[in-house]
Structures are given as structure tokens and as C-alpha cells.
CSV table of N, CA and C in Angstrom, one decimal:
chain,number,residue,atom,x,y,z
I,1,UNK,N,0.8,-1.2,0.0
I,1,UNK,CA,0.0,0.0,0.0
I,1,UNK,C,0.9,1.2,0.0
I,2,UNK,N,0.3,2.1,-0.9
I,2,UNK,CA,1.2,3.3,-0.8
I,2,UNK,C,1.0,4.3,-0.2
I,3,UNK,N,2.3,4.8,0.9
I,3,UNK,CA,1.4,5.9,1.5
I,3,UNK,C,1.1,7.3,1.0
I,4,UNK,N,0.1,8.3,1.6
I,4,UNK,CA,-1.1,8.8,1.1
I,4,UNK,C,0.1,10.2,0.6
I,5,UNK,N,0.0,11.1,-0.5
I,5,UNK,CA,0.6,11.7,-1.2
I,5,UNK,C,0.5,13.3,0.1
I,6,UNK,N,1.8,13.8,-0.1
I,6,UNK,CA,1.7,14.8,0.4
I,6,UNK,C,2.1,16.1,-0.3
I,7,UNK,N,1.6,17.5,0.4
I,7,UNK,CA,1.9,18.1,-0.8
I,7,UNK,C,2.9,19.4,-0.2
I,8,UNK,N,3.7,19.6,-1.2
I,8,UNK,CA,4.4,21.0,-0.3
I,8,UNK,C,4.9,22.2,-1.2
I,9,UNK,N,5.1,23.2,-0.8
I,9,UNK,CA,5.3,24.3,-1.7
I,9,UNK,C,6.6,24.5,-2.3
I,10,UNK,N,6.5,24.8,-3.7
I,10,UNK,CA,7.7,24.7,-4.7
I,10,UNK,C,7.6,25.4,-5.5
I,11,UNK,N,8.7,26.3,-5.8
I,11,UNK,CA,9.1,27.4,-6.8
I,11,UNK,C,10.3,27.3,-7.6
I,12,UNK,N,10.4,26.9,-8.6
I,12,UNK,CA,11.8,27.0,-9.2
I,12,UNK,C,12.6,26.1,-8.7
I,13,UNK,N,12.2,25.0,-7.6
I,13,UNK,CA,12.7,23.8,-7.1
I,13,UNK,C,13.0,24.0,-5.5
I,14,UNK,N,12.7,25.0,-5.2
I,14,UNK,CA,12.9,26.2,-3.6
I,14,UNK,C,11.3,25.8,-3.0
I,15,UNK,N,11.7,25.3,-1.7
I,15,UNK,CA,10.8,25.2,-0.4
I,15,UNK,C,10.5,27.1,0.2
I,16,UNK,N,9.3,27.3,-0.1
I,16,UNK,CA,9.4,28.7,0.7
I,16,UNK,C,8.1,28.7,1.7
I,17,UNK,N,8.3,29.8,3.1
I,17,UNK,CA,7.4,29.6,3.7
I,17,UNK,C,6.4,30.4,3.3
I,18,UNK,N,5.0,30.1,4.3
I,18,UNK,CA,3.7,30.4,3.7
I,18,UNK,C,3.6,31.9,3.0
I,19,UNK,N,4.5,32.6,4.0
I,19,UNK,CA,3.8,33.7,4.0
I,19,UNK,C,4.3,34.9,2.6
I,20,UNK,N,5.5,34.1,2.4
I,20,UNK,CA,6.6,34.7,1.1
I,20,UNK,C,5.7,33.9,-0.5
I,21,UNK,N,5.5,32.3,-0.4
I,21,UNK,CA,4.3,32.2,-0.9
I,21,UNK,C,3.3,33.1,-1.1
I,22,UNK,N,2.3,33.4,0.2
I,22,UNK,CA,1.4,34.2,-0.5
I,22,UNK,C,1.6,35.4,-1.3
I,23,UNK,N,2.9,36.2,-1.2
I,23,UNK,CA,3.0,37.2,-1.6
I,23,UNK,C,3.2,37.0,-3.1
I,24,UNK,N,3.8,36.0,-3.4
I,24,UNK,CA,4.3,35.1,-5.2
I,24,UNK,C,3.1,35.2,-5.5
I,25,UNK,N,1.9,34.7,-4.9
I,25,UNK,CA,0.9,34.2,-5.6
I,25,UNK,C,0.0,35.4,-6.1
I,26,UNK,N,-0.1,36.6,-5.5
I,26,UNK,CA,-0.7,37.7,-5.4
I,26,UNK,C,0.0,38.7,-6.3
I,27,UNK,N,1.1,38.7,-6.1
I,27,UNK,CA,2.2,40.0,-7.1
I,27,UNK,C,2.2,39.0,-8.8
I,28,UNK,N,1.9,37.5,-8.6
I,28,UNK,CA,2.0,37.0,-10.1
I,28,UNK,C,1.2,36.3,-10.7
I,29,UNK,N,0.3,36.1,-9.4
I,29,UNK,CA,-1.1,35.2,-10.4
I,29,UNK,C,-0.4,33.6,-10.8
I,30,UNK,N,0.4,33.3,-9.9
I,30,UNK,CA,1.0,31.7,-10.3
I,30,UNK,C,-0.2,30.8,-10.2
I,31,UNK,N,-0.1,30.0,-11.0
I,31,UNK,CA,-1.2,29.1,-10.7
I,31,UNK,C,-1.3,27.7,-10.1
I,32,UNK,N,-1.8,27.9,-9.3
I,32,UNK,CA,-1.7,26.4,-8.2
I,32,UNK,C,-0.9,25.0,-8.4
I,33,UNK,N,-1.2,24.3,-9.7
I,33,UNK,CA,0.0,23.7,-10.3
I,33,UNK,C,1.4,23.9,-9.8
I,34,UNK,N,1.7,25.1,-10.5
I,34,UNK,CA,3.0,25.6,-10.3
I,34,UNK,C,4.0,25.4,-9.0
I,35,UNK,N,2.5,25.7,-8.0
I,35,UNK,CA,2.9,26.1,-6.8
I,35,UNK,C,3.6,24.8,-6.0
I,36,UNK,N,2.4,23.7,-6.0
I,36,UNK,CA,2.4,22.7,-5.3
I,36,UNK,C,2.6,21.7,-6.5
I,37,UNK,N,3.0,20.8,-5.7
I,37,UNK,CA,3.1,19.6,-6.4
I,37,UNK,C,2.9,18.2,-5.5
I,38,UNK,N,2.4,17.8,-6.3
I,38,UNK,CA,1.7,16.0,-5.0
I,38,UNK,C,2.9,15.2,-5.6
I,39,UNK,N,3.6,14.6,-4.4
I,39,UNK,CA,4.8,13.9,-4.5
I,39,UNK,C,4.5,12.4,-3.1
I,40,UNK,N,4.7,11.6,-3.6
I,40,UNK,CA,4.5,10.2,-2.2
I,40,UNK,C,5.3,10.5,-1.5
I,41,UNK,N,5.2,10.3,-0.1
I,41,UNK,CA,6.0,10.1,1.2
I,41,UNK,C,7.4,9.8,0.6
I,42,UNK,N,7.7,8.6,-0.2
I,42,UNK,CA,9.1,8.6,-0.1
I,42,UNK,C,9.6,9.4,-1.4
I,43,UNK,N,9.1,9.7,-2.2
I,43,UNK,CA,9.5,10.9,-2.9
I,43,UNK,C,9.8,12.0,-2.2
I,44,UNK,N,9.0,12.1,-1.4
I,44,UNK,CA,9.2,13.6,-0.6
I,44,UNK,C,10.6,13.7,0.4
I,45,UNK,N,10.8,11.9,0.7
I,45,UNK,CA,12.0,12.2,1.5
I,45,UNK,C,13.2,11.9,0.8
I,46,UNK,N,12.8,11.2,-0.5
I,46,UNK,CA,14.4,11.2,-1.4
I,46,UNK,C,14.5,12.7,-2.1
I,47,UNK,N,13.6,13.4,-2.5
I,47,UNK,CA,13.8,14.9,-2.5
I,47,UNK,C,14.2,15.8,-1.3
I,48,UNK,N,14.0,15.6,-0.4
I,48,UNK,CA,14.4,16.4,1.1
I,48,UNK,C,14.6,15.8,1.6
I,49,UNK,N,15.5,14.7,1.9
I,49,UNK,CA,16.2,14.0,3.2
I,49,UNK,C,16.6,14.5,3.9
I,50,UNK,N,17.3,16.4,4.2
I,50,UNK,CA,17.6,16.8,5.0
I,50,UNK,C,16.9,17.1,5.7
I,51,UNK,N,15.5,17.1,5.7
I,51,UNK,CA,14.6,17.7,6.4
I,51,UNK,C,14.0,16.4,7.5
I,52,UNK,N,14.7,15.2,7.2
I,52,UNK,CA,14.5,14.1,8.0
I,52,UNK,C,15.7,13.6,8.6
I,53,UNK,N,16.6,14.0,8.0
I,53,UNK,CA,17.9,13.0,8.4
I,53,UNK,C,18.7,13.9,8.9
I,54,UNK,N,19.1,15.0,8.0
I,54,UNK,CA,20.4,15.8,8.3
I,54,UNK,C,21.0,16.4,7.1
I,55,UNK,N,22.2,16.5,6.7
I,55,UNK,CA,22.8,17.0,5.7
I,55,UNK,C,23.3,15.5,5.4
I,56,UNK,N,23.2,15.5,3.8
I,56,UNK,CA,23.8,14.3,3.3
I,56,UNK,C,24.9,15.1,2.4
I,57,UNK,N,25.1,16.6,2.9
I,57,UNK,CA,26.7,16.5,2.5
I,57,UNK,C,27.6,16.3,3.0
I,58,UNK,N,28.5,15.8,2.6
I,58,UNK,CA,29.7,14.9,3.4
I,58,UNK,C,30.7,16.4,3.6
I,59,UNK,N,31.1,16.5,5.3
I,59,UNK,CA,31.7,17.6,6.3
I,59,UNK,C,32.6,16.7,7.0
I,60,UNK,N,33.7,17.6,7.2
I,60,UNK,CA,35.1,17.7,7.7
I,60,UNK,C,35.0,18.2,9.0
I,61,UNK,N,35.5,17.7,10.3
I,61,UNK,CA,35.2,17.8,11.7
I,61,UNK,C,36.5,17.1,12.0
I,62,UNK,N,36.9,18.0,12.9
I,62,UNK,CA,38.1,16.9,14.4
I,62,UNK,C,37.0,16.1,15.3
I,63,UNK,N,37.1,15.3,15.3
I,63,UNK,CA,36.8,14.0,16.3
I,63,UNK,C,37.4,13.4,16.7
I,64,UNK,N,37.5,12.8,18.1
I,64,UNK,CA,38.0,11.1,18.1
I,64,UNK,C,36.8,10.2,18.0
I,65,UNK,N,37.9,9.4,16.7
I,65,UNK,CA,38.0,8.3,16.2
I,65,UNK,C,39.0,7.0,17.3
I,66,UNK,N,38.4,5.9,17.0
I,66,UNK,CA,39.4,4.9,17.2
I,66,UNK,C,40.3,4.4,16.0
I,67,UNK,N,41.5,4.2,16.5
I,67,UNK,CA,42.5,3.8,15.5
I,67,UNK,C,42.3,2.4,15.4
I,68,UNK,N,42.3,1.4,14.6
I,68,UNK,CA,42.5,0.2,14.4
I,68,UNK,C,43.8,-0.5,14.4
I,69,UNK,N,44.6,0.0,14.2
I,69,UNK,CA,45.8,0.0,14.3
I,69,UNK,C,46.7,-0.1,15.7
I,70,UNK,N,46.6,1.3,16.4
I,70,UNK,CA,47.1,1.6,17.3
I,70,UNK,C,46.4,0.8,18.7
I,71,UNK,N,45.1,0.5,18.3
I,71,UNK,CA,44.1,0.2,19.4
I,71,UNK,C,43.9,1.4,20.5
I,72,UNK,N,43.5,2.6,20.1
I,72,UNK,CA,43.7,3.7,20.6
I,72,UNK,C,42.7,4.7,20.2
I,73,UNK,N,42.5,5.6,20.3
I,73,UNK,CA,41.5,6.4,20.3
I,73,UNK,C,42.2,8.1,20.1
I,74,UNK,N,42.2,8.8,18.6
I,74,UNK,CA,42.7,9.6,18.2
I,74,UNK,C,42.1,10.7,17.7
I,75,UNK,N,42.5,12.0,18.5
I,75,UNK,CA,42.0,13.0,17.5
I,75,UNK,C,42.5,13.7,16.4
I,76,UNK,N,41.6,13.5,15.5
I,76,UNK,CA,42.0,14.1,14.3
I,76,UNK,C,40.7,14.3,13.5
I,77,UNK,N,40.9,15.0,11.8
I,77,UNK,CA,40.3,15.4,11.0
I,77,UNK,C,39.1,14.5,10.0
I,78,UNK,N,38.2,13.8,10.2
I,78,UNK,CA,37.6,13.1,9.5
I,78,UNK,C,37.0,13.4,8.1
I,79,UNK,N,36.6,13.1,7.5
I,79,UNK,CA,34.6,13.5,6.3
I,79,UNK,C,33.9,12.3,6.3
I,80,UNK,N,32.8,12.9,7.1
I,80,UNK,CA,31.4,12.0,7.0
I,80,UNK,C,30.5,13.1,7.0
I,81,UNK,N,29.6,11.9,6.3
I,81,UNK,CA,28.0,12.9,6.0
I,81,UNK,C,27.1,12.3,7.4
I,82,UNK,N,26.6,13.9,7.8
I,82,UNK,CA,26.0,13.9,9.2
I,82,UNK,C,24.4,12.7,9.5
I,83,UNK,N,24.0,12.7,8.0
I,83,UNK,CA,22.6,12.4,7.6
I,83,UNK,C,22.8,10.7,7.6
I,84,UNK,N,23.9,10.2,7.0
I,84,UNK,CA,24.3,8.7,7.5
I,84,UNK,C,24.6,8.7,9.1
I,85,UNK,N,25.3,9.3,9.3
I,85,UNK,CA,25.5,9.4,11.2
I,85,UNK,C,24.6,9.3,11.5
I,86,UNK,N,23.2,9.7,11.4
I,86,UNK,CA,22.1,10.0,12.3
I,86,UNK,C,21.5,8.9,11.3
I,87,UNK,N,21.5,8.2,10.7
I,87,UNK,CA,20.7,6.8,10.3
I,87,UNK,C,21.4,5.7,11.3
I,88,UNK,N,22.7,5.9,11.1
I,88,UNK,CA,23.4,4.7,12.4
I,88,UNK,C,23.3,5.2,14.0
I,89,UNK,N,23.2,6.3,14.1
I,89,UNK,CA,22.7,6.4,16.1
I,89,UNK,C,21.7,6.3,16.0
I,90,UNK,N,20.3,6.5,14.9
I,90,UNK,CA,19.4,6.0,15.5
I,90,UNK,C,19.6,4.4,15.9
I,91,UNK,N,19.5,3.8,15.0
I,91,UNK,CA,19.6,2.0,14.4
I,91,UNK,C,20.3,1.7,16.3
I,92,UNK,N,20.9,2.6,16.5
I,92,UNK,CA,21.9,1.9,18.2
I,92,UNK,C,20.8,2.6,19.2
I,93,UNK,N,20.4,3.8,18.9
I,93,UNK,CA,19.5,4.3,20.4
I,93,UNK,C,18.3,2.8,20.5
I,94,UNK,N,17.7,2.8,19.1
I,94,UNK,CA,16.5,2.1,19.2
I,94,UNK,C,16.8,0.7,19.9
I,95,UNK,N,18.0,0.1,19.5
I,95,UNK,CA,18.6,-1.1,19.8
I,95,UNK,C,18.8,-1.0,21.1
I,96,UNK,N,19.1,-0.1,22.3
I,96,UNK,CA,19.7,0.6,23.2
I,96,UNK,C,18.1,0.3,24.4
I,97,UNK,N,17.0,0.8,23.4
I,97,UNK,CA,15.9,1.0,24.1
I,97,UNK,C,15.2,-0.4,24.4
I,98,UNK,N,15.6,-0.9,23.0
I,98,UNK,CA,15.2,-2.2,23.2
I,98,UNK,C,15.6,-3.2,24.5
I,99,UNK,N,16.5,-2.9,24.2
I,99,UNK,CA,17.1,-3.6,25.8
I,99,UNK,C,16.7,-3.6,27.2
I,100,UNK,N,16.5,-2.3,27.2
I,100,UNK,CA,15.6,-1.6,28.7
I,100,UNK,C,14.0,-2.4,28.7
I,101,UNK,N,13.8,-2.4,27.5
I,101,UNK,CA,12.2,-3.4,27.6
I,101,UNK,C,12.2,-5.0,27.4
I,102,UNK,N,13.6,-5.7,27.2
I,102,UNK,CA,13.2,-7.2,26.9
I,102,UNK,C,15.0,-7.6,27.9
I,103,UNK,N,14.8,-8.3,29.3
I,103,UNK,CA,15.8,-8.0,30.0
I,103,UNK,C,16.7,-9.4,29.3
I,104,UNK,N,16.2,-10.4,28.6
I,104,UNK,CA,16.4,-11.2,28.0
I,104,UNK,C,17.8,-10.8,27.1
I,105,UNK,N,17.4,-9.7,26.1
I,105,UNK,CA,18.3,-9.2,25.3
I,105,UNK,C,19.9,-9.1,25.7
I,106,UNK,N,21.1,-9.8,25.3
I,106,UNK,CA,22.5,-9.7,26.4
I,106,UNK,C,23.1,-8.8,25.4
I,107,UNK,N,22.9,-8.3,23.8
I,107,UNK,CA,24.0,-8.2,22.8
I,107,UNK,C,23.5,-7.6,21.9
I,108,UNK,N,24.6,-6.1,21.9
I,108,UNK,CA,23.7,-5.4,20.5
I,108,UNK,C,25.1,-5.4,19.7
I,109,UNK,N,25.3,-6.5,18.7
I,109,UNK,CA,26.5,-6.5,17.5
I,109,UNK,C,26.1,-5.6,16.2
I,110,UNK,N,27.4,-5.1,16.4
I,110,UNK,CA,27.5,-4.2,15.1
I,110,UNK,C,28.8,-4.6,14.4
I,111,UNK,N,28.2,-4.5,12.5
I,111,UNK,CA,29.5,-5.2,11.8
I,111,UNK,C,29.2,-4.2,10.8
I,112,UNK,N,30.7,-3.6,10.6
I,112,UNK,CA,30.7,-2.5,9.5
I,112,UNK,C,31.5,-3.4,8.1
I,113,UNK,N,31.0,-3.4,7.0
I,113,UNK,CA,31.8,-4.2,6.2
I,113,UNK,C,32.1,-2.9,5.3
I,114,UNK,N,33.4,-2.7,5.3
I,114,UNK,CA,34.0,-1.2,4.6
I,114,UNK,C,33.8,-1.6,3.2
């Protein structure tokens, strides 16, 4: 089942809010078409994933990192995209919560295959 179409405001490929909207629509006579466009749930989020995830442009930050090598734990310069970061802390919080509710649970494995 697909879920139900949503609709959001679009200019020239630009998200604008209501009120800069209305003023487009009044100074140009745009026509509703134009305006909006009905796109599905997951269209909407492969179009704006930042607006769910984060930036999926990949940024340069000092962190510690663990070394693999050293078996150590090092600060230095990385690039990762913030929007994958926050797909994998959720995936561990949720895993995290789960735990607190099923006392059964001993082991939350994580395997990164590079």
C-alpha cells in the first residue's frame, strides 16, 4: 500500500514559507500547479532528506576516532556525511531502548563491512 501523497510548496525547485508564498501568488497570479506539487511520502524524502535526516553533504570535523591500528583512540580530522551518522545512532539508540524493555536481550553487534 502506498502511502497517502503529500503536498508541499515549490518554486523554481525552492521550499518557501507560507507567507513569502502568498505574496508570489498575489504580485503573479501563479497558478496552483505551479505552486504545489503531490509527490509520495518517499519521494518527498528522497527529495528532502535533509529535512528528516540531516545533511547528506559529506563535512570535515576533528573527532575522536578509534585507531584500528594503534588500538587507541585519536584526535584528528575526519569526512562524514552527518545524515548517515544519524541513520546509524538512531539504528543503536533504538537497539539501546530495546534492551531496557526485553531483560532477555545480552547483545547489541554491530559489523561494519568497509
Amino acid at each position: 500500500m502506498n502511502p497517502p501523497p503529500t503536498e508541499k510548496a515549490i518554486t523554481n525547485g525552492t521550499a518557501h514559507d507560507r507567507g513569502e508564498l502568498q505574496k508570489k501568488v498575489a504580485s503573479k497570479k501563479v497558478s496552483v500547479e505551479k505552486i504545489y506539487q503531490k509527490v509520495s511520502q518517499l519521494e518527498h524524502i528522497l527529495l528532502r532528506p535533509d529535512t528528516y535526516i540531516g545533511s547528506v553533504e559529506p563535512r570535515n570535523e576533528i573527532m575522536w576516532v578509534y585507531d584500528t591500528e594503534k588500538f587507541a583512540m585519536e584526535h584528528r580530522e575526519i569526512t562524514y556525511v552527518p545524515g548517515l551518522y544519524k541513520i546509524f545512532d538512531e539504528i543503536l539508540v533504538n537497539a539501546a531502548d530495546n534492551k531496557q524493555r526485553d531483560p532477555k536481550m545480552d547483545c547489541i553487534k554491530v559489523e561494519i563491512d568497509p
